[in-house]
Structure formats: C-alpha cells, structure tokens
C-alpha cells in the first residue's frame, strides 16, 4: 500500500504551494487535485503520496 499524507494546514494558495514543495523535496508527490473549502479556517487541502520508485530520498 502506498503511504499517503494529507496537507490540511494551508490558509492560502501560496502557503499550500510552499508546503507542497517542501514535501516534494522529501520524496512525496501530488496525489490529488487541490481542494478548496471557502468556509473552513484552513481552506486549501491536498493529498500527497510517497514516491517509491526513487533510489534516493531526502529525509
């Protein structure tokens, strides 16, 4: 089973982009489209999945 991780703490689209880039450096890749919940305190959410095909992953 592929490890999944959900980013739910982004308050802005820019903050979500920064969090995605941080996770990509650690071997994660985008696993879903961006979800936007306008009435939520942290409206931007996305699902990430771990890249298992990489030889070297920074931890």
PDB file of C-alpha atoms in Angstrom:
ATOM      1  CA  UNK A   1       0.000   0.000   0.000  1.00  0.00           C
ATOM      2  CA  UNK A   2       1.336   3.429  -0.955  1.00  0.00           C
ATOM      3  CA  UNK A   3       1.845   5.778   2.020  1.00  0.00           C
ATOM      4  CA  UNK A   4      -0.452   8.816   1.819  1.00  0.00           C
ATOM      5  CA  UNK A   5      -0.270  12.185   3.525  1.00  0.00           C
ATOM      6  CA  UNK A   6      -2.853  14.945   3.585  1.00  0.00           C
ATOM      7  CA  UNK A   7      -1.822  18.599   3.761  1.00  0.00           C
ATOM      8  CA  UNK A   8      -4.589  20.416   5.625  1.00  0.00           C
ATOM      9  CA  UNK A   9      -2.899  23.358   7.335  1.00  0.00           C
ATOM     10  CA  UNK A  10      -2.604  25.824   4.429  1.00  0.00           C
ATOM     11  CA  UNK A  11      -4.531  29.068   4.852  1.00  0.00           C
ATOM     12  CA  UNK A  12      -3.598  30.485   1.427  1.00  0.00           C
ATOM     13  CA  UNK A  13      -2.801  29.073  -2.008  1.00  0.00           C
ATOM     14  CA  UNK A  14       0.754  30.404  -1.685  1.00  0.00           C
ATOM     15  CA  UNK A  15       1.228  28.630   1.646  1.00  0.00           C
ATOM     16  CA  UNK A  16      -0.061  25.397   0.087  1.00  0.00           C
ATOM     17  CA  UNK A  17       2.466  25.717  -2.767  1.00  0.00           C
ATOM     18  CA  UNK A  18       5.285  26.136  -0.230  1.00  0.00           C
ATOM     19  CA  UNK A  19       4.142  23.072   1.727  1.00  0.00           C
ATOM     20  CA  UNK A  20       3.912  21.009  -1.478  1.00  0.00           C
ATOM     21  CA  UNK A  21       7.455  22.000  -2.496  1.00  0.00           C
ATOM     22  CA  UNK A  22       8.764  21.071   0.965  1.00  0.00           C
ATOM     23  CA  UNK A  23       7.143  17.643   0.705  1.00  0.00           C
ATOM     24  CA  UNK A  24       8.408  17.089  -2.860  1.00  0.00           C
ATOM     25  CA  UNK A  25      11.958  17.541  -1.563  1.00  0.00           C
ATOM     26  CA  UNK A  26      11.276  14.726   0.904  1.00  0.00           C
ATOM     27  CA  UNK A  27      10.086  12.257  -1.755  1.00  0.00           C
ATOM     28  CA  UNK A  28       6.340  12.953  -1.811  1.00  0.00           C
ATOM     29  CA  UNK A  29       4.351  13.775  -4.931  1.00  0.00           C
ATOM     30  CA  UNK A  30       0.908  15.229  -5.523  1.00  0.00           C
ATOM     31  CA  UNK A  31      -1.779  12.558  -5.356  1.00  0.00           C
ATOM     32  CA  UNK A  32      -4.942  14.617  -5.869  1.00  0.00           C
ATOM     33  CA  UNK A  33      -6.256  17.939  -7.031  1.00  0.00           C
ATOM     34  CA  UNK A  34      -6.324  20.916  -4.666  1.00  0.00           C
ATOM     35  CA  UNK A  35      -9.486  21.051  -2.590  1.00  0.00           C
ATOM     36  CA  UNK A  36     -10.768  24.475  -1.567  1.00  0.00           C
ATOM     37  CA  UNK A  37     -13.262  24.814   1.278  1.00  0.00           C
ATOM     38  CA  UNK A  38     -14.060  28.559   1.445  1.00  0.00           C
ATOM     39  CA  UNK A  39     -15.814  28.470   4.844  1.00  0.00           C
ATOM     40  CA  UNK A  40     -13.079  26.443   6.557  1.00  0.00           C
ATOM     41  CA  UNK A  41     -10.350  28.104   8.671  1.00  0.00           C
ATOM     42  CA  UNK A  42      -7.703  26.322   6.565  1.00  0.00           C
ATOM     43  CA  UNK A  43      -9.410  26.144   3.182  1.00  0.00           C
ATOM     44  CA  UNK A  44      -6.654  24.672   0.973  1.00  0.00           C
ATOM     45  CA  UNK A  45      -6.062  20.919   1.186  1.00  0.00           C
ATOM     46  CA  UNK A  46      -4.317  18.321  -0.982  1.00  0.00           C
ATOM     47  CA  UNK A  47      -3.382  14.645  -0.789  1.00  0.00           C
ATOM     48  CA  UNK A  48       0.267  13.623  -1.269  1.00  0.00           C
ATOM     49  CA  UNK A  49       1.625  10.112  -1.932  1.00  0.00           C
ATOM     50  CA  UNK A  50       5.109   8.782  -1.356  1.00  0.00           C
ATOM     51  CA  UNK A  51       7.327   8.114  -4.394  1.00  0.00           C
ATOM     52  CA  UNK A  52       8.507   4.549  -4.010  1.00  0.00           C
ATOM     53  CA  UNK A  53      10.372   4.438  -7.331  1.00  0.00           C
ATOM     54  CA  UNK A  54      13.117   6.900  -6.319  1.00  0.00           C
ATOM     55  CA  UNK A  55      16.511   5.466  -5.455  1.00  0.00           C
ATOM     56  CA  UNK A  56      17.470   8.276  -3.080  1.00  0.00           C
ATOM     57  CA  UNK A  57      15.010  10.153  -0.909  1.00  0.00           C
ATOM     58  CA  UNK A  58      15.992  13.027   1.401  1.00  0.00           C
ATOM     59  CA  UNK A  59      14.555  12.502   4.876  1.00  0.00           C
TER      60      UNK A  59
END
